[in-house]
Tab-separated table of C-alpha atoms and ligand atoms in Angstrom:
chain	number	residue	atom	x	y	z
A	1	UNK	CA	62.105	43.512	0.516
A	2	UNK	CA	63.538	45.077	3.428
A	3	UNK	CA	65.426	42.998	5.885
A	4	UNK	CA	65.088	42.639	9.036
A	5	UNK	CA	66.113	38.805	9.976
A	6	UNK	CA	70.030	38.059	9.601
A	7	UNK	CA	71.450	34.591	9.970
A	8	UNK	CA	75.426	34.481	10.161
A	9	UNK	CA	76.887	31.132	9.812
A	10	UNK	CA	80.508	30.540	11.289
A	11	UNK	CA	81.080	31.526	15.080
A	12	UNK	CA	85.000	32.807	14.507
A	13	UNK	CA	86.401	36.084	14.614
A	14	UNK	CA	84.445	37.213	12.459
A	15	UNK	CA	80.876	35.663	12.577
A	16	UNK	CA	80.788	36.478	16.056
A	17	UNK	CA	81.551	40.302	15.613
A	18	UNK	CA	78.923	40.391	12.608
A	19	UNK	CA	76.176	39.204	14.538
A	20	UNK	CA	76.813	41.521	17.341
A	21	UNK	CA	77.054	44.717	15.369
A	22	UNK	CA	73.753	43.653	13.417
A	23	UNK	CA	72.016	42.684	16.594
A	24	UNK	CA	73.171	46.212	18.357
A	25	UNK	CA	71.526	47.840	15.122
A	26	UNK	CA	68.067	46.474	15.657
A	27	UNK	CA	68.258	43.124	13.459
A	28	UNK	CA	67.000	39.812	14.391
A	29	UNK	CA	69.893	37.534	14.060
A	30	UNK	CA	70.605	33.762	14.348
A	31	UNK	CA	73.882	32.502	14.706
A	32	UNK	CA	74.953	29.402	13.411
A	33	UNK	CA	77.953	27.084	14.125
A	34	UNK	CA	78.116	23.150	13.487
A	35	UNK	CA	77.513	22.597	17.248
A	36	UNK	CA	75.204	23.842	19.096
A	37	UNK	CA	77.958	24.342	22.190
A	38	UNK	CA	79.965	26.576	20.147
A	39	UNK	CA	77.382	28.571	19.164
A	40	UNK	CA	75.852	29.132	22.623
A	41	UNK	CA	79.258	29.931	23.645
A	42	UNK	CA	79.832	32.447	21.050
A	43	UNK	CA	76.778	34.688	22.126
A	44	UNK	CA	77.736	33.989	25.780
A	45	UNK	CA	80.945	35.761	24.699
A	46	UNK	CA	79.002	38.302	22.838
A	47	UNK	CA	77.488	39.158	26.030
A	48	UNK	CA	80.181	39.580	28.121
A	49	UNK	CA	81.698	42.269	25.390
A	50	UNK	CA	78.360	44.319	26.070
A	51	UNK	CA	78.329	43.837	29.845
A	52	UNK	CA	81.926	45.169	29.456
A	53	UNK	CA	80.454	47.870	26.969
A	54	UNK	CA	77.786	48.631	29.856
A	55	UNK	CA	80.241	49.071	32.823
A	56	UNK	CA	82.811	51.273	30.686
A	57	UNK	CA	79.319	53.328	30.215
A	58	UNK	CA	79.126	53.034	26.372
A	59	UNK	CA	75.684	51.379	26.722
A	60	UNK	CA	72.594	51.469	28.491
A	61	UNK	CA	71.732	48.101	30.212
A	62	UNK	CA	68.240	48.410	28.526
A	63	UNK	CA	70.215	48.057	24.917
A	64	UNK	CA	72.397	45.239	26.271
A	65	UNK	CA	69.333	43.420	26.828
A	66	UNK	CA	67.507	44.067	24.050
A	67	UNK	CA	70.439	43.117	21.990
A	68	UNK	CA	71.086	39.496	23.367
A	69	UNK	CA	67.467	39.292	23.326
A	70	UNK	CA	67.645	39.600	19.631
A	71	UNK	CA	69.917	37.260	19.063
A	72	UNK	CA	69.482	33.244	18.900
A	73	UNK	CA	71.866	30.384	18.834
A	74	UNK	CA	71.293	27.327	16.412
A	75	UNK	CA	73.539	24.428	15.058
A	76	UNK	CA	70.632	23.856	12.636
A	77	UNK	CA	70.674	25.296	9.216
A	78	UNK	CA	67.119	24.857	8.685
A	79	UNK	CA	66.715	27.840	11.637
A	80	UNK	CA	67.843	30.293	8.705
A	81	UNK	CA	64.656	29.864	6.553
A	82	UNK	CA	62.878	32.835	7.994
A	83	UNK	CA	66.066	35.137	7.347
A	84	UNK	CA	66.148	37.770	4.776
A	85	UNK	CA	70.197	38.016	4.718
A	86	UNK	CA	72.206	35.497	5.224
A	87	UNK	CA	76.192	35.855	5.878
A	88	UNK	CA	78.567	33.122	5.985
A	89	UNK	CA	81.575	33.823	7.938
A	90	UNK	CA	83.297	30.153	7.755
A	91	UNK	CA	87.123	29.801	7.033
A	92	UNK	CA	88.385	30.585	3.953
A	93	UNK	CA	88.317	27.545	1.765
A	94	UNK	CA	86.485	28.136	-1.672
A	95	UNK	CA	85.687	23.955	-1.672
A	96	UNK	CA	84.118	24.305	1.998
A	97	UNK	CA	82.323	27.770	1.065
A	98	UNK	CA	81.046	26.000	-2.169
A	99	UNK	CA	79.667	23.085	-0.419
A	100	UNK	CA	77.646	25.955	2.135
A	101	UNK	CA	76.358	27.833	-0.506
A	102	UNK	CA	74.667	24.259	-1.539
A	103	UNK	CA	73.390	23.597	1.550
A	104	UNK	CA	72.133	27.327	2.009
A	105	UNK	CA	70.235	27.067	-1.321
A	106	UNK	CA	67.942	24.371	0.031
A	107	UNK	CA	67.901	25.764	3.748
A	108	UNK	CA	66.424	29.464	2.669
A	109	UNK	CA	63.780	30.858	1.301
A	110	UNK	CA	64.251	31.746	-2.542
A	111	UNK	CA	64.192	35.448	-2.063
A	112	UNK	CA	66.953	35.743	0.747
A	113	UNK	CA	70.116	37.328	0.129
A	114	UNK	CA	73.270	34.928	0.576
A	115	UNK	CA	76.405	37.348	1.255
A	116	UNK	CA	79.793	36.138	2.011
A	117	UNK	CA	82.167	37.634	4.314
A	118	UNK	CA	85.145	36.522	2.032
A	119	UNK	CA	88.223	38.391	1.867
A	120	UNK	CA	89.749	37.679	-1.382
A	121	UNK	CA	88.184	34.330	-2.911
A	122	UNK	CA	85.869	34.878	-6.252
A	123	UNK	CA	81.822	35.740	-5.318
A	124	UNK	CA	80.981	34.369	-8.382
A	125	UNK	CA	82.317	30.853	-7.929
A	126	UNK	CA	79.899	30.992	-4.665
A	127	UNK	CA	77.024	32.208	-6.378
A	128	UNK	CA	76.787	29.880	-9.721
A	129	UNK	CA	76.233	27.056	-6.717
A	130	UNK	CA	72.706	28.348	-5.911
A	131	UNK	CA	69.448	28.675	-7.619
A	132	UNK	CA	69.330	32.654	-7.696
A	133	UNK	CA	72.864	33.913	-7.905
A	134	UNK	CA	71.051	37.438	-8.539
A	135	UNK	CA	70.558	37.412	-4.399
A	136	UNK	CA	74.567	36.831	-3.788
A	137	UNK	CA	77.199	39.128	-3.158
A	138	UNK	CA	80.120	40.212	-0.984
A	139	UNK	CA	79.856	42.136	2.084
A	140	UNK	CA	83.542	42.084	3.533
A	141	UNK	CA	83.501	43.664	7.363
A	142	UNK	CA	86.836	44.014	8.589
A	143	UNK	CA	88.071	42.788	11.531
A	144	UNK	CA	87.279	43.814	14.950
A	145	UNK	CA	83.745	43.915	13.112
A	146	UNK	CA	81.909	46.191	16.184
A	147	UNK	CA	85.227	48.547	15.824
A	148	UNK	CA	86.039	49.228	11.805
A	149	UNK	CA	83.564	51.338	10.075
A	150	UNK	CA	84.598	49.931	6.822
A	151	UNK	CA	82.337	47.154	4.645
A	152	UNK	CA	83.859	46.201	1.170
A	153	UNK	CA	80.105	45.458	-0.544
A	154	UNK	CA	81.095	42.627	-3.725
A	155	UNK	CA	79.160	42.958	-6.605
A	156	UNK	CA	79.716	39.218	-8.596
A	157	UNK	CA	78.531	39.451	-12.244
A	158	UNK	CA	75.248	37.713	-11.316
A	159	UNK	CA	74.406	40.122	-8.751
A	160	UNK	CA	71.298	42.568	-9.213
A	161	UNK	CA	70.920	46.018	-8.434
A	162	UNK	CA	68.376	45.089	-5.994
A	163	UNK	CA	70.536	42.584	-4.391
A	164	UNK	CA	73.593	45.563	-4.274
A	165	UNK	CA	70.990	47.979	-3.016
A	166	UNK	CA	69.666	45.702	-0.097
A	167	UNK	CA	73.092	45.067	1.378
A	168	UNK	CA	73.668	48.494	1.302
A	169	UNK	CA	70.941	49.795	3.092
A	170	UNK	CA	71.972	46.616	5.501
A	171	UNK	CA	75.270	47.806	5.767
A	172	UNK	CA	74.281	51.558	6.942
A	173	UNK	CA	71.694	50.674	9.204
A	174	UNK	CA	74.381	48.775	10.956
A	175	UNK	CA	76.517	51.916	11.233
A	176	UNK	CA	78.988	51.165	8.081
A	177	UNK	CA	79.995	52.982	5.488
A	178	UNK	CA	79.911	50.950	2.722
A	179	UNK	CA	82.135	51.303	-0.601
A	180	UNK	CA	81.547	48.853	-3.376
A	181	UNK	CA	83.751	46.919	-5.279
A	182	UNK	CA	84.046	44.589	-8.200
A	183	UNK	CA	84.691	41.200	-8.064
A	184	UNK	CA	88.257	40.702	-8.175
A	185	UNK	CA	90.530	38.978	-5.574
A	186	UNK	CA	91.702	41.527	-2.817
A	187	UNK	CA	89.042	44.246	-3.574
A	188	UNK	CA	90.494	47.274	-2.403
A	189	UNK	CA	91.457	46.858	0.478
A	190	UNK	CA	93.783	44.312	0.504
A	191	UNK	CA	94.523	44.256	-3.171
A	192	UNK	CA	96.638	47.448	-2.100
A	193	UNK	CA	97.521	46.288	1.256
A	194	UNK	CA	99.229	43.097	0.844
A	195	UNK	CA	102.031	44.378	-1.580
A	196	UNK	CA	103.163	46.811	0.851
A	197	UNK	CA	103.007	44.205	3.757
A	198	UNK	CA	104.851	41.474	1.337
A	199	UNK	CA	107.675	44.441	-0.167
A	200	UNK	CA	107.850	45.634	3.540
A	201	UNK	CA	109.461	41.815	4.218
A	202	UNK	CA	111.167	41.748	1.258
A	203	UNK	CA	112.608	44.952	2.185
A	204	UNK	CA	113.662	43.794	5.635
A	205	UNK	CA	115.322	40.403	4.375
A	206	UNK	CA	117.454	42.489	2.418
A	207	UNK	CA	118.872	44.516	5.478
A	208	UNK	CA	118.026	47.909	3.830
A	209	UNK	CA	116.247	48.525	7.728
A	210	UNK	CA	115.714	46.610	10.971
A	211	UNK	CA	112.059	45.696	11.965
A	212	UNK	CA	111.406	48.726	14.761
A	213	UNK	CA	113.154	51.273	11.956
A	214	UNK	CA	110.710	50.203	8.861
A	215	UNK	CA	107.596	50.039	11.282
A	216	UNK	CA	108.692	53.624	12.581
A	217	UNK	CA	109.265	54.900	9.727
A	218	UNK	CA	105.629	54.124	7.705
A	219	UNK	CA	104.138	55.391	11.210
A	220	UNK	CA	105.986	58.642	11.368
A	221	UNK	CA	106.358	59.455	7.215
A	222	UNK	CA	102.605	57.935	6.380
A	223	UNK	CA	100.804	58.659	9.609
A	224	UNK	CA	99.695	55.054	9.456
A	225	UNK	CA	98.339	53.948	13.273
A	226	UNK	CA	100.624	50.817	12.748
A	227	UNK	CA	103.818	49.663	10.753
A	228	UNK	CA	104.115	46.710	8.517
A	229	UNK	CA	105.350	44.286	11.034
A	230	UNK	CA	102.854	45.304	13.302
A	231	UNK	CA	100.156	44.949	11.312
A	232	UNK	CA	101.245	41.477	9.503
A	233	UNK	CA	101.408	40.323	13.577
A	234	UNK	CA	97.858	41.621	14.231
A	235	UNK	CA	96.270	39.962	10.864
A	236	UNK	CA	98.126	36.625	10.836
A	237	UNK	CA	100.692	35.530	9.521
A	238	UNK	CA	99.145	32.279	7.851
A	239	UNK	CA	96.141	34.325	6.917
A	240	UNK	CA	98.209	36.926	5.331
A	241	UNK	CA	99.683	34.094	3.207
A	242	UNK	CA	96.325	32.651	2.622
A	243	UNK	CA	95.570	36.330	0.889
A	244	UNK	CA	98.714	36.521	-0.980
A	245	UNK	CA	98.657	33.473	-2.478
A	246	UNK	CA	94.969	33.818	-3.493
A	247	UNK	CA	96.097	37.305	-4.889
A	248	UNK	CA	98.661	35.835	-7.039
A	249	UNK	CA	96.713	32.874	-7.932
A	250	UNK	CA	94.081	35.509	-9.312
A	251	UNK	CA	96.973	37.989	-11.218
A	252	UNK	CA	100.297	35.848	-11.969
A	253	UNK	CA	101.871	38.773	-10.346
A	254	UNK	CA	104.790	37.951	-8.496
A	255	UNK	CA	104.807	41.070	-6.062
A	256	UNK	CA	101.831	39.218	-5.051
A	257	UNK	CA	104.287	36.063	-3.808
A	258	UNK	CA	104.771	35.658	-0.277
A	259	UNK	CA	108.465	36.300	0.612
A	260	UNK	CA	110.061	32.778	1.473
A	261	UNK	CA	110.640	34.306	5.067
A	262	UNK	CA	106.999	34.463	5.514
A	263	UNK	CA	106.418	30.922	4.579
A	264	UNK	CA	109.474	29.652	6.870
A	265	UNK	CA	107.656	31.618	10.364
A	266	UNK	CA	104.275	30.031	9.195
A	267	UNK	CA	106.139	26.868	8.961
A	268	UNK	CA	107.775	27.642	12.449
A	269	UNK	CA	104.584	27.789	14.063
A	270	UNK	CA	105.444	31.798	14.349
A	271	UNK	CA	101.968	33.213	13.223
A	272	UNK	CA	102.150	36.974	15.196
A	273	UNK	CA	99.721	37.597	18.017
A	274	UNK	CA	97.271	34.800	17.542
A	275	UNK	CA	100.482	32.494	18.931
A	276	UNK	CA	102.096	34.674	21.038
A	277	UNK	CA	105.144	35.557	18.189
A	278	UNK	CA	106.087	36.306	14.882
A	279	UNK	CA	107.385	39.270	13.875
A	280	UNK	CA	107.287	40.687	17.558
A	281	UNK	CA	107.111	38.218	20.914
A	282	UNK	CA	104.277	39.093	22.549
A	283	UNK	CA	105.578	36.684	25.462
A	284	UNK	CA	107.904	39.407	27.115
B	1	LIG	N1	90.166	37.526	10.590
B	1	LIG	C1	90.087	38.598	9.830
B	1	LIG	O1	90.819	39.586	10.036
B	1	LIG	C2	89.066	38.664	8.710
B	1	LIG	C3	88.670	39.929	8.249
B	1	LIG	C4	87.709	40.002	7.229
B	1	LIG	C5	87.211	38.836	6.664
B	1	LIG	N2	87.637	37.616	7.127
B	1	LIG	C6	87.052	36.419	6.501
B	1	LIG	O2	86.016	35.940	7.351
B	1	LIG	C7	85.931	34.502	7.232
B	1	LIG	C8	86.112	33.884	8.591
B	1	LIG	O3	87.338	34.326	9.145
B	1	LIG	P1	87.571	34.338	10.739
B	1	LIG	O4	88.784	35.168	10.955
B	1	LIG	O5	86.304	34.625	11.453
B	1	LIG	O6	87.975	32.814	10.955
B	1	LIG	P2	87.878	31.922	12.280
B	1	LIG	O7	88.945	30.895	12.116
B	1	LIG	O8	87.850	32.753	13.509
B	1	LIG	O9	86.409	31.252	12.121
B	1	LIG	C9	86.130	30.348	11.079
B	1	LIG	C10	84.793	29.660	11.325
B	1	LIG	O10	84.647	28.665	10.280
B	1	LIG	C11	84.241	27.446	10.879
B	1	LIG	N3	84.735	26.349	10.050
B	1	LIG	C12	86.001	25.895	9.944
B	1	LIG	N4	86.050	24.862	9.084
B	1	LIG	C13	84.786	24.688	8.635
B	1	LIG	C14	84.177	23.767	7.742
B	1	LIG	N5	84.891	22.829	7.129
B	1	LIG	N6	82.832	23.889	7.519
B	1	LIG	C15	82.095	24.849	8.127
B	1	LIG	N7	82.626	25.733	8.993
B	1	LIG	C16	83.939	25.638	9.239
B	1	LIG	C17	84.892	27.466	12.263
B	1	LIG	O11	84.220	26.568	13.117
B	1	LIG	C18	84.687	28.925	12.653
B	1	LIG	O12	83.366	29.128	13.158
B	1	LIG	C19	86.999	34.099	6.211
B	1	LIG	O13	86.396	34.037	4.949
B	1	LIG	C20	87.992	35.262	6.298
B	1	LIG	O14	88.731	35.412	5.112
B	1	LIG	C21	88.531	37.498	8.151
């Protein structure tokens, strides 16, 4: 089967970046939120990226409109039974992912392939809750989704080759390049990134550096585009405790902990960018 329809449930960050960059690469897509508002909005804002794309002169106005021609705005589920793929992009709760998967299994057809956009929780848990788990698997974008070439593809134990393969010609049609993973919390990416970004606290509550030092320091001696502090600002600070803690739940490591600090500016209401401080004020 080759795909060519895409549903994306969830309008956030990330559902809304997903169906862009799959709409831009010639797929069908329908975008689903719980209300029909939201998910008009979403593509409304969708369009104003590509106008924005369009007047910067890194598209034709002939592919703008083709690609919000492509794409269609539902808050009904039962608008995904003519997709091939669907991805759900909702927030990261395994109980409120579980419950979708249900509700996807009766929505599409038998033969569709259900991917989640996950970034740590277990595929498999997802796909035991439908009738073909063969047709699940991970495909992790990152985030800004039209920007970041990367897509962690999630092979559950369930999964089949064809499934794997699918998703992967997906994934390069849309531009990606694709690296595939096993189905442990983290995958790569973040399996490696968070214990860094945790130690880098760590490392800071323990006065070895001051914040601007540490962040210039893994910029200048790693030639990383951003430090530690940066980057924990940019992703979330709740978020990157949502990932820690679903790290350590997986390993019993304690590296994997978040550092008590973290936990007291999540507390505080100090989540980095998203609310205008956390490790950096962004108010200035
Ligand atoms: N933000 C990132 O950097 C990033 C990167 C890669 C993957 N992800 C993953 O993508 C998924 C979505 O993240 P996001 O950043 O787009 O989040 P977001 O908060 O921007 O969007 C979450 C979406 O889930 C919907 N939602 C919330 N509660 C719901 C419920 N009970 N039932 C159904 N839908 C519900 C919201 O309406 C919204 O559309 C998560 O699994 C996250 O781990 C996020």
């Amino acid at each position: 089967m080759s795909i060519e329809r895409v549903g994306i449930v969830g309008s956030g960050i990330m559902g809304s970046g997903i169906a862009q960059v799959a709409a831009q690469n010639g797929f069908e897509v329908v975008l689903r939120s719980r209300k029909q508002e939201t998910a008009e909005a979403t593509v409304a804002g969708m369009e104003k990226s590509l106008d924005r794309a369009v007047e910067k002169g890194r598209m034709e106005q002939a592919d703008r409109d083709a690609t919000v021609a492509r794409v269609t705005a539902t808050s009904a589920l039962h608008d995904l039974a003519d997709c091939d793929l669907v991805i759900e992009t909702v927030v990261e709760d395994l109980e409120v992912k579980k419950r979708l998967f249900i509700e996807l299994n009766s929505a599409c057809r038998d033969d569709a392939i259900i991917a989640t956009n996950t970034s740590t929780l277990a595929v498999i848990e997802m796909a035991v809750e439908v009738n073909h788990p063969d047709r699940v698997c991970g495909v992790h974008f990152f985030n800004p989704a039209p920007a970041m070439k990367l897509v962690e593809i999630i092979r559950p134990l369930t999964a089949s080759d064809e499934t794997i393969a699918e998703i992967r010609s997906f994934v390069e049609t849309c531009g990606k390049d694709p690296v595939e993973v096993q189905d442990r919390a983290g995958f790569v990416v973040n399996a490696l990134l968070f214990p860094y970004l945790n130690n880098a606290v760590k490392m800071l509550e323990k006065g070895v550096a001051n914040r601007d030092d540490i962040d210039t320091a893994m910029k200048g001696g790693c030639n990383f585009p951003m430090g530690p502090f940066e980057l924990l600002d940019l992703v979330g600070l709740d978020t990157s405790v949502s990932i820690l803690d679903a790290l350590y739940q997986e390993t019993r490591d304690h590296n994997y902990t978040p550092d008590p600090a973290l936990l007291r500016m999540v507390a505080a209401g100090m989540l980095g960018r998203k609310s205008g401080s956390g490790f950096y004020d962004y108010n200035k």
